[in-house]
């Protein structure tokens, strides 16, 4: 006998994919199994197939799972652990990441990923083609954690951020920032900019403006924002909110 499903659940859907943005809650997402991953899968959330210029997904690896062999795919990668442990190696550098730990793997590095813990490991995984900058050496591998990254408050609006991979580092062609909001706060305006975003809600909940429509989002939800999509975030609920934000930066756009 299949498990009983509460009324309304089958037809209820918060997922939305439009030409220039998408809202993808985790429910209803399907894993992709890849030949070069063992005991691991990826829940793709943003890819060039939908119009994004980067790829973002959630990697899930069972204990012992990860890349089947050291891999070199010519792409740059960013990993941010959401649950469990992930060992990440890039050329001669390596680290054991716990929740909140992150790694930057430069394009051309040989890398491997392995769940070294006893529980399922979950991580944000972003990949893209590196856009070199004339006269500037490409960035080296980098490891860190959210816990040890300084919290910056730009003003007294109740918003804060953590620049996980630095800010205005011209060697980098993207940034990964944790954007934080105290209860009831929001951006000072509706933003419209050329940069794209991949947004993963880490804590709390809020209302996300995309073009003309407001979407209620909370922990675990993913949002893709394409170039020039009008955007605003209002922190709702009884506490603060935070999301992890991908943003392509520091390069000419053609
Ligand atoms: O930096 C940003 O573009 C950021 N303020 N956008 C966002 O959170 N949607
Ligand atoms: Mn923005």
PDB file of C-alpha atoms and ligand atoms in Angstrom:
ATOM      1  CA  UNK A   1       0.000   0.000   0.000  1.00  0.00           C
ATOM      2  CA  UNK A   2       1.482   3.437  -0.882  1.00  0.00           C
ATOM      3  CA  UNK A   3       1.744   5.921   2.014  1.00  0.00           C
ATOM      4  CA  UNK A   4      -1.402   8.101   2.349  1.00  0.00           C
ATOM      5  CA  UNK A   5      -0.969  11.607   0.936  1.00  0.00           C
ATOM      6  CA  UNK A   6      -2.701  14.511   2.719  1.00  0.00           C
ATOM      7  CA  UNK A   7      -5.379  16.287   0.652  1.00  0.00           C
ATOM      8  CA  UNK A   8      -4.046  19.061  -1.574  1.00  0.00           C
ATOM      9  CA  UNK A   9      -0.399  17.996  -1.504  1.00  0.00           C
ATOM     10  CA  UNK A  10      -0.308  16.343  -4.940  1.00  0.00           C
ATOM     11  CA  UNK A  11      -1.414  19.414  -6.869  1.00  0.00           C
ATOM     12  CA  UNK A  12       0.221  22.057  -4.656  1.00  0.00           C
ATOM     13  CA  UNK A  13       3.314  23.557  -6.258  1.00  0.00           C
ATOM     14  CA  UNK A  14       5.606  26.495  -5.456  1.00  0.00           C
ATOM     15  CA  UNK A  15       8.100  25.760  -8.278  1.00  0.00           C
ATOM     16  CA  UNK A  16       8.218  28.341 -11.043  1.00  0.00           C
ATOM     17  CA  UNK A  17      10.534  28.649 -14.039  1.00  0.00           C
ATOM     18  CA  UNK A  18      10.294  31.680 -16.309  1.00  0.00           C
ATOM     19  CA  UNK A  19      12.570  33.023 -19.060  1.00  0.00           C
ATOM     20  CA  UNK A  20      14.735  35.060 -16.687  1.00  0.00           C
ATOM     21  CA  UNK A  21      14.177  33.653 -13.187  1.00  0.00           C
ATOM     22  CA  UNK A  22      13.159  30.556 -11.287  1.00  0.00           C
ATOM     23  CA  UNK A  23      11.931  29.642  -7.802  1.00  0.00           C
ATOM     24  CA  UNK A  24      12.749  26.048  -6.905  1.00  0.00           C
ATOM     25  CA  UNK A  25      11.820  24.676  -3.479  1.00  0.00           C
ATOM     26  CA  UNK A  26      13.548  21.351  -2.695  1.00  0.00           C
ATOM     27  CA  UNK A  27      10.335  19.306  -2.817  1.00  0.00           C
ATOM     28  CA  UNK A  28       9.752  17.695  -6.191  1.00  0.00           C
ATOM     29  CA  UNK A  29      13.383  18.095  -7.350  1.00  0.00           C
ATOM     30  CA  UNK A  30      14.996  15.022  -8.904  1.00  0.00           C
ATOM     31  CA  UNK A  31      18.617  13.860  -8.585  1.00  0.00           C
ATOM     32  CA  UNK A  32      20.991  13.423 -11.526  1.00  0.00           C
ATOM     33  CA  UNK A  33      23.412  10.499 -11.329  1.00  0.00           C
ATOM     34  CA  UNK A  34      26.697  11.061 -13.146  1.00  0.00           C
ATOM     35  CA  UNK A  35      29.254   8.476 -14.328  1.00  0.00           C
ATOM     36  CA  UNK A  36      32.128  10.192 -12.495  1.00  0.00           C
ATOM     37  CA  UNK A  37      30.351  10.322  -9.129  1.00  0.00           C
ATOM     38  CA  UNK A  38      29.985   7.258  -6.938  1.00  0.00           C
ATOM     39  CA  UNK A  39      27.325   7.019  -4.189  1.00  0.00           C
ATOM     40  CA  UNK A  40      26.521  10.659  -4.861  1.00  0.00           C
ATOM     41  CA  UNK A  41      24.077  12.684  -6.949  1.00  0.00           C
ATOM     42  CA  UNK A  42      23.337  16.299  -7.903  1.00  0.00           C
ATOM     43  CA  UNK A  43      20.000  18.092  -7.712  1.00  0.00           C
ATOM     44  CA  UNK A  44      20.523  20.691 -10.456  1.00  0.00           C
ATOM     45  CA  UNK A  45      18.867  24.037  -9.766  1.00  0.00           C
ATOM     46  CA  UNK A  46      20.360  26.442 -12.335  1.00  0.00           C
ATOM     47  CA  UNK A  47      22.024  25.475 -15.607  1.00  0.00           C
ATOM     48  CA  UNK A  48      22.569  26.987 -19.079  1.00  0.00           C
ATOM     49  CA  UNK A  49      19.577  24.875 -20.160  1.00  0.00           C
ATOM     50  CA  UNK A  50      17.283  27.379 -18.439  1.00  0.00           C
ATOM     51  CA  UNK A  51      19.260  30.446 -19.518  1.00  0.00           C
ATOM     52  CA  UNK A  52      21.695  30.739 -16.592  1.00  0.00           C
ATOM     53  CA  UNK A  53      25.364  31.327 -17.397  1.00  0.00           C
ATOM     54  CA  UNK A  54      26.540  29.136 -14.515  1.00  0.00           C
ATOM     55  CA  UNK A  55      25.530  25.825 -12.988  1.00  0.00           C
ATOM     56  CA  UNK A  56      24.314  25.414  -9.421  1.00  0.00           C
ATOM     57  CA  UNK A  57      23.079  22.304  -7.709  1.00  0.00           C
ATOM     58  CA  UNK A  58      22.940  20.478  -4.382  1.00  0.00           C
ATOM     59  CA  UNK A  59      25.446  17.654  -4.128  1.00  0.00           C
ATOM     60  CA  UNK A  60      24.369  14.772  -1.913  1.00  0.00           C
ATOM     61  CA  UNK A  61      26.955  12.129  -1.060  1.00  0.00           C
ATOM     62  CA  UNK A  62      26.455   9.002   1.046  1.00  0.00           C
ATOM     63  CA  UNK A  63      29.260   8.110   3.502  1.00  0.00           C
ATOM     64  CA  UNK A  64      32.330   7.266   1.359  1.00  0.00           C
ATOM     65  CA  UNK A  65      30.677   8.771  -1.747  1.00  0.00           C
ATOM     66  CA  UNK A  66      32.045  11.514  -3.994  1.00  0.00           C
ATOM     67  CA  UNK A  67      34.120  11.763  -7.171  1.00  0.00           C
ATOM     68  CA  UNK A  68      34.956   8.264  -8.389  1.00  0.00           C
ATOM     69  CA  UNK A  69      38.523   9.404  -9.309  1.00  0.00           C
ATOM     70  CA  UNK A  70      40.437  12.715  -9.234  1.00  0.00           C
ATOM     71  CA  UNK A  71      38.872  14.907 -11.889  1.00  0.00           C
ATOM     72  CA  UNK A  72      39.937  17.793 -14.137  1.00  0.00           C
ATOM     73  CA  UNK A  73      37.149  19.403 -16.118  1.00  0.00           C
ATOM     74  CA  UNK A  74      38.587  22.873 -16.810  1.00  0.00           C
ATOM     75  CA  UNK A  75      35.799  24.578 -14.819  1.00  0.00           C
ATOM     76  CA  UNK A  76      36.076  26.592 -11.626  1.00  0.00           C
ATOM     77  CA  UNK A  77      34.000  25.306  -8.698  1.00  0.00           C
ATOM     78  CA  UNK A  78      32.642  26.476  -5.365  1.00  0.00           C
ATOM     79  CA  UNK A  79      31.374  24.128  -2.654  1.00  0.00           C
ATOM     80  CA  UNK A  80      29.577  25.112   0.555  1.00  0.00           C
ATOM     81  CA  UNK A  81      28.690  22.351   3.001  1.00  0.00           C
ATOM     82  CA  UNK A  82      25.105  22.362   4.301  1.00  0.00           C
ATOM     83  CA  UNK A  83      25.196  19.076   6.254  1.00  0.00           C
ATOM     84  CA  UNK A  84      27.702  16.328   7.073  1.00  0.00           C
ATOM     85  CA  UNK A  85      31.371  16.339   6.115  1.00  0.00           C
ATOM     86  CA  UNK A  86      33.082  16.744   2.766  1.00  0.00           C
ATOM     87  CA  UNK A  87      36.791  16.265   2.055  1.00  0.00           C
ATOM     88  CA  UNK A  88      37.801  18.530  -0.820  1.00  0.00           C
ATOM     89  CA  UNK A  89      41.180  18.383  -2.577  1.00  0.00           C
ATOM     90  CA  UNK A  90      42.353  20.743  -5.329  1.00  0.00           C
ATOM     91  CA  UNK A  91      45.866  20.034  -6.689  1.00  0.00           C
ATOM     92  CA  UNK A  92      48.098  19.937  -3.560  1.00  0.00           C
ATOM     93  CA  UNK A  93      45.633  21.709  -1.244  1.00  0.00           C
ATOM     94  CA  UNK A  94      42.930  19.940   0.734  1.00  0.00           C
ATOM     95  CA  UNK A  95      40.532  20.435   3.649  1.00  0.00           C
ATOM     96  CA  UNK A  96      37.866  18.571   5.584  1.00  0.00           C
ATOM     97  CA  UNK A  97      34.770  20.736   5.477  1.00  0.00           C
ATOM     98  CA  UNK A  98      32.047  20.787   8.102  1.00  0.00           C
ATOM     99  CA  UNK A  99      28.686  22.586   7.768  1.00  0.00           C
ATOM    100  CA  UNK A 100      29.429  26.218   6.848  1.00  0.00           C
ATOM    101  CA  UNK A 101      32.827  25.233   5.384  1.00  0.00           C
ATOM    102  CA  UNK A 102      33.551  26.153   1.773  1.00  0.00           C
ATOM    103  CA  UNK A 103      36.103  25.562  -0.987  1.00  0.00           C
ATOM    104  CA  UNK A 104      37.035  27.382  -4.200  1.00  0.00           C
ATOM    105  CA  UNK A 105      38.582  25.154  -6.876  1.00  0.00           C
ATOM    106  CA  UNK A 106      40.233  27.107  -9.707  1.00  0.00           C
ATOM    107  CA  UNK A 107      39.747  26.182 -13.363  1.00  0.00           C
ATOM    108  CA  UNK A 108      42.268  23.575 -14.470  1.00  0.00           C
ATOM    109  CA  UNK A 109      42.881  22.138 -10.980  1.00  0.00           C
ATOM    110  CA  UNK A 110      42.620  18.407 -10.406  1.00  0.00           C
ATOM    111  CA  UNK A 111      40.031  17.942  -7.695  1.00  0.00           C
ATOM    112  CA  UNK A 112      38.291  15.291  -5.669  1.00  0.00           C
ATOM    113  CA  UNK A 113      35.325  15.294  -3.296  1.00  0.00           C
ATOM    114  CA  UNK A 114      34.579  12.674  -0.642  1.00  0.00           C
ATOM    115  CA  UNK A 115      32.098  12.332   2.190  1.00  0.00           C
ATOM    116  CA  UNK A 116      34.386  11.322   5.040  1.00  0.00           C
ATOM    117  CA  UNK A 117      31.639  11.358   7.679  1.00  0.00           C
ATOM    118  CA  UNK A 118      29.047   8.856   8.880  1.00  0.00           C
ATOM    119  CA  UNK A 119      25.988  10.810   7.669  1.00  0.00           C
ATOM    120  CA  UNK A 120      24.686  12.024   4.327  1.00  0.00           C
ATOM    121  CA  UNK A 121      26.700  15.062   3.161  1.00  0.00           C
ATOM    122  CA  UNK A 122      24.903  17.925   1.403  1.00  0.00           C
ATOM    123  CA  UNK A 123      26.670  20.820  -0.308  1.00  0.00           C
ATOM    124  CA  UNK A 124      25.943  23.713  -2.628  1.00  0.00           C
ATOM    125  CA  UNK A 125      27.946  23.122  -5.807  1.00  0.00           C
ATOM    126  CA  UNK A 126      28.550  25.926  -8.308  1.00  0.00           C
ATOM    127  CA  UNK A 127      30.536  25.461 -11.524  1.00  0.00           C
ATOM    128  CA  UNK A 128      31.336  27.844 -14.331  1.00  0.00           C
ATOM    129  CA  UNK A 129      33.834  28.602 -17.069  1.00  0.00           C
ATOM    130  CA  UNK A 130      36.513  30.991 -15.733  1.00  0.00           C
ATOM    131  CA  UNK A 131      36.755  34.350 -17.522  1.00  0.00           C
ATOM    132  CA  UNK A 132      40.438  35.399 -17.254  1.00  0.00           C
ATOM    133  CA  UNK A 133      41.368  39.053 -16.687  1.00  0.00           C
ATOM    134  CA  UNK A 134      44.242  40.412 -18.755  1.00  0.00           C
ATOM    135  CA  UNK A 135      47.443  40.800 -16.703  1.00  0.00           C
ATOM    136  CA  UNK A 136      45.955  39.274 -13.528  1.00  0.00           C
ATOM    137  CA  UNK A 137      46.949  35.803 -12.344  1.00  0.00           C
ATOM    138  CA  UNK A 138      44.016  33.440 -11.805  1.00  0.00           C
ATOM    139  CA  UNK A 139      43.114  32.755  -8.161  1.00  0.00           C
ATOM    140  CA  UNK A 140      44.605  29.812  -6.217  1.00  0.00           C
ATOM    141  CA  UNK A 141      42.500  27.167  -4.385  1.00  0.00           C
ATOM    142  CA  UNK A 142      40.849  28.568  -1.291  1.00  0.00           C
ATOM    143  CA  UNK A 143      39.204  27.051   1.797  1.00  0.00           C
ATOM    144  CA  UNK A 144      37.326  28.726   4.620  1.00  0.00           C
ATOM    145  CA  UNK A 145      34.259  28.672   6.786  1.00  0.00           C
ATOM    146  CA  UNK A 146      31.291  30.910   7.370  1.00  0.00           C
ATOM    147  CA  UNK A 147      32.076  30.831  11.096  1.00  0.00           C
ATOM    148  CA  UNK A 148      35.451  32.557  10.648  1.00  0.00           C
ATOM    149  CA  UNK A 149      34.380  35.012   7.912  1.00  0.00           C
ATOM    150  CA  UNK A 150      33.831  38.547   9.263  1.00  0.00           C
ATOM    151  CA  UNK A 151      30.305  39.939   9.337  1.00  0.00           C
ATOM    152  CA  UNK A 152      30.096  43.355   7.651  1.00  0.00           C
ATOM    153  CA  UNK A 153      27.338  45.862   8.350  1.00  0.00           C
ATOM    154  CA  UNK A 154      27.324  48.564   5.672  1.00  0.00           C
ATOM    155  CA  UNK A 155      24.954  50.859   7.568  1.00  0.00           C
ATOM    156  CA  UNK A 156      22.395  50.739  10.379  1.00  0.00           C
ATOM    157  CA  UNK A 157      19.598  49.343   8.176  1.00  0.00           C
ATOM    158  CA  UNK A 158      19.690  45.954   9.920  1.00  0.00           C
ATOM    159  CA  UNK A 159      21.356  44.173   7.025  1.00  0.00           C
ATOM    160  CA  UNK A 160      24.735  42.419   7.086  1.00  0.00           C
ATOM    161  CA  UNK A 161      26.899  40.321   4.793  1.00  0.00           C
ATOM    162  CA  UNK A 162      29.836  37.919   4.729  1.00  0.00           C
ATOM    163  CA  UNK A 163      32.146  37.989   1.702  1.00  0.00           C
ATOM    164  CA  UNK A 164      33.203  34.335   1.586  1.00  0.00           C
ATOM    165  CA  UNK A 165      35.596  34.753  -1.375  1.00  0.00           C
ATOM    166  CA  UNK A 166      36.482  38.407  -0.826  1.00  0.00           C
ATOM    167  CA  UNK A 167      35.090  41.553  -2.369  1.00  0.00           C
ATOM    168  CA  UNK A 168      36.446  43.434  -5.415  1.00  0.00           C
ATOM    169  CA  UNK A 169      39.138  40.789  -5.922  1.00  0.00           C
ATOM    170  CA  UNK A 170      39.776  41.288  -9.656  1.00  0.00           C
ATOM    171  CA  UNK A 171      41.254  37.792 -10.039  1.00  0.00           C
ATOM    172  CA  UNK A 172      37.773  36.418  -9.267  1.00  0.00           C
ATOM    173  CA  UNK A 173      34.934  36.489 -11.793  1.00  0.00           C
ATOM    174  CA  UNK A 174      32.267  35.711  -9.203  1.00  0.00           C
ATOM    175  CA  UNK A 175      31.515  36.363  -5.538  1.00  0.00           C
ATOM    176  CA  UNK A 176      29.832  34.186  -2.931  1.00  0.00           C
ATOM    177  CA  UNK A 177      28.233  36.204  -0.170  1.00  0.00           C
ATOM    178  CA  UNK A 178      26.017  35.419   2.787  1.00  0.00           C
ATOM    179  CA  UNK A 179      23.410  38.171   2.867  1.00  0.00           C
ATOM    180  CA  UNK A 180      21.778  38.650   6.275  1.00  0.00           C
ATOM    181  CA  UNK A 181      18.666  40.521   7.402  1.00  0.00           C
ATOM    182  CA  UNK A 182      17.490  41.369  10.890  1.00  0.00           C
ATOM    183  CA  UNK A 183      13.786  40.823  11.449  1.00  0.00           C
ATOM    184  CA  UNK A 184      11.624  43.141   9.331  1.00  0.00           C
ATOM    185  CA  UNK A 185      14.439  44.578   7.190  1.00  0.00           C
ATOM    186  CA  UNK A 186      14.840  44.880   3.401  1.00  0.00           C
ATOM    187  CA  UNK A 187      17.038  46.472   0.727  1.00  0.00           C
ATOM    188  CA  UNK A 188      16.802  50.239   0.321  1.00  0.00           C
ATOM    189  CA  UNK A 189      15.526  49.884  -3.271  1.00  0.00           C
ATOM    190  CA  UNK A 190      14.451  47.430  -5.928  1.00  0.00           C
ATOM    191  CA  UNK A 191      17.723  46.409  -7.624  1.00  0.00           C
ATOM    192  CA  UNK A 192      18.046  45.880 -11.373  1.00  0.00           C
ATOM    193  CA  UNK A 193      21.537  44.867 -12.528  1.00  0.00           C
ATOM    194  CA  UNK A 194      23.400  42.940 -15.187  1.00  0.00           C
ATOM    195  CA  UNK A 195      24.783  40.380 -12.725  1.00  0.00           C
ATOM    196  CA  UNK A 196      23.062  37.037 -12.211  1.00  0.00           C
ATOM    197  CA  UNK A 197      22.284  35.382  -8.892  1.00  0.00           C
ATOM    198  CA  UNK A 198      21.877  31.892  -7.527  1.00  0.00           C
ATOM    199  CA  UNK A 199      20.246  32.275  -4.100  1.00  0.00           C
ATOM    200  CA  UNK A 200      19.889  29.533  -1.498  1.00  0.00           C
ATOM    201  CA  UNK A 201      17.920  30.325   1.661  1.00  0.00           C
ATOM    202  CA  UNK A 202      20.003  29.296   4.679  1.00  0.00           C
ATOM    203  CA  UNK A 203      17.859  30.616   7.532  1.00  0.00           C
ATOM    204  CA  UNK A 204      14.546  32.296   8.166  1.00  0.00           C
ATOM    205  CA  UNK A 205      12.003  33.393   5.618  1.00  0.00           C
ATOM    206  CA  UNK A 206      11.046  36.349   3.508  1.00  0.00           C
ATOM    207  CA  UNK A 207       9.327  37.782   0.480  1.00  0.00           C
ATOM    208  CA  UNK A 208      11.402  37.839  -2.690  1.00  0.00           C
ATOM    209  CA  UNK A 209      10.433  40.226  -5.488  1.00  0.00           C
ATOM    210  CA  UNK A 210      11.143  38.888  -8.985  1.00  0.00           C
ATOM    211  CA  UNK A 211      10.083  41.241 -11.747  1.00  0.00           C
ATOM    212  CA  UNK A 212       6.513  42.215 -10.738  1.00  0.00           C
ATOM    213  CA  UNK A 213       5.694  39.297  -8.411  1.00  0.00           C
ATOM    214  CA  UNK A 214       6.407  38.536  -4.758  1.00  0.00           C
ATOM    215  CA  UNK A 215       7.322  34.974  -3.749  1.00  0.00           C
ATOM    216  CA  UNK A 216       7.437  33.689  -0.183  1.00  0.00           C
ATOM    217  CA  UNK A 217      10.651  31.714   0.355  1.00  0.00           C
ATOM    218  CA  UNK A 218      12.265  29.958   3.314  1.00  0.00           C
ATOM    219  CA  UNK A 219      15.117  27.654   4.339  1.00  0.00           C
ATOM    220  CA  UNK A 220      16.127  25.268   1.561  1.00  0.00           C
ATOM    221  CA  UNK A 221      14.480  27.214  -1.285  1.00  0.00           C
ATOM    222  CA  UNK A 222      16.523  28.144  -4.345  1.00  0.00           C
ATOM    223  CA  UNK A 223      16.050  31.190  -6.594  1.00  0.00           C
ATOM    224  CA  UNK A 224      17.756  31.904  -9.919  1.00  0.00           C
ATOM    225  CA  UNK A 225      17.799  35.563 -10.963  1.00  0.00           C
ATOM    226  CA  UNK A 226      18.884  36.265 -14.530  1.00  0.00           C
ATOM    227  CA  UNK A 227      20.407  39.560 -15.733  1.00  0.00           C
ATOM    228  CA  UNK A 228      18.363  42.706 -15.053  1.00  0.00           C
ATOM    229  CA  UNK A 229      15.571  40.986 -13.164  1.00  0.00           C
ATOM    230  CA  UNK A 230      14.103  43.553 -10.719  1.00  0.00           C
ATOM    231  CA  UNK A 231      14.705  42.172  -7.209  1.00  0.00           C
ATOM    232  CA  UNK A 232      14.032  43.033  -3.561  1.00  0.00           C
ATOM    233  CA  UNK A 233      13.960  40.971  -0.346  1.00  0.00           C
ATOM    234  CA  UNK A 234      11.836  41.605   2.732  1.00  0.00           C
ATOM    235  CA  UNK A 235      12.654  39.597   5.854  1.00  0.00           C
ATOM    236  CA  UNK A 236       9.373  38.344   7.311  1.00  0.00           C
ATOM    237  CA  UNK A 237       8.641  35.866  10.120  1.00  0.00           C
ATOM    238  CA  UNK A 238       9.696  36.257  13.767  1.00  0.00           C
ATOM    239  CA  UNK A 239      13.463  36.145  13.364  1.00  0.00           C
ATOM    240  CA  UNK A 240      16.242  37.129  10.972  1.00  0.00           C
ATOM    241  CA  UNK A 241      16.995  35.577   7.609  1.00  0.00           C
ATOM    242  CA  UNK A 242      20.125  34.760   5.616  1.00  0.00           C
ATOM    243  CA  UNK A 243      20.857  33.439   2.141  1.00  0.00           C
ATOM    244  CA  UNK A 244      23.921  32.329   0.220  1.00  0.00           C
ATOM    245  CA  UNK A 245      24.259  34.379  -2.953  1.00  0.00           C
ATOM    246  CA  UNK A 246      26.229  33.728  -6.149  1.00  0.00           C
ATOM    247  CA  UNK A 247      26.981  36.860  -8.189  1.00  0.00           C
ATOM    248  CA  UNK A 248      29.096  37.183 -11.359  1.00  0.00           C
ATOM    249  CA  UNK A 249      31.299  40.259 -11.006  1.00  0.00           C
ATOM    250  CA  UNK A 250      34.441  42.109 -12.132  1.00  0.00           C
ATOM    251  CA  UNK A 251      34.217  41.368 -15.871  1.00  0.00           C
ATOM    252  CA  UNK A 252      33.044  43.154 -19.017  1.00  0.00           C
ATOM    253  CA  UNK A 253      29.758  41.834 -20.319  1.00  0.00           C
ATOM    254  CA  UNK A 254      29.247  41.246 -24.037  1.00  0.00           C
TER     255      UNK A 254
HETATM  256  O1  LIG B   1      24.644  42.232  -4.133  1.00  0.00           O
HETATM  257  C1  LIG B   1      23.543  42.074  -4.632  1.00  0.00           C
HETATM  258  O2  LIG B   1      23.341  42.165  -5.837  1.00  0.00           O
HETATM  259  C2  LIG B   1      22.390  41.750  -3.692  1.00  0.00           C
HETATM  260  N1  LIG B   1      22.051  42.924  -2.935  1.00  0.00           N
HETATM  261  N2  LIG B   1      21.252  41.222  -4.386  1.00  0.00           N
HETATM  262  C3  LIG B   1      20.337  40.414  -3.791  1.00  0.00           C
HETATM  263  O3  LIG B   1      20.500  40.092  -2.599  1.00  0.00           O
HETATM  264  N3  LIG B   1      19.296  39.981  -4.514  1.00  0.00           N
HETATM  265 MN1  LIG B   2      21.342  41.680  -6.574  1.00  0.00          MN
END
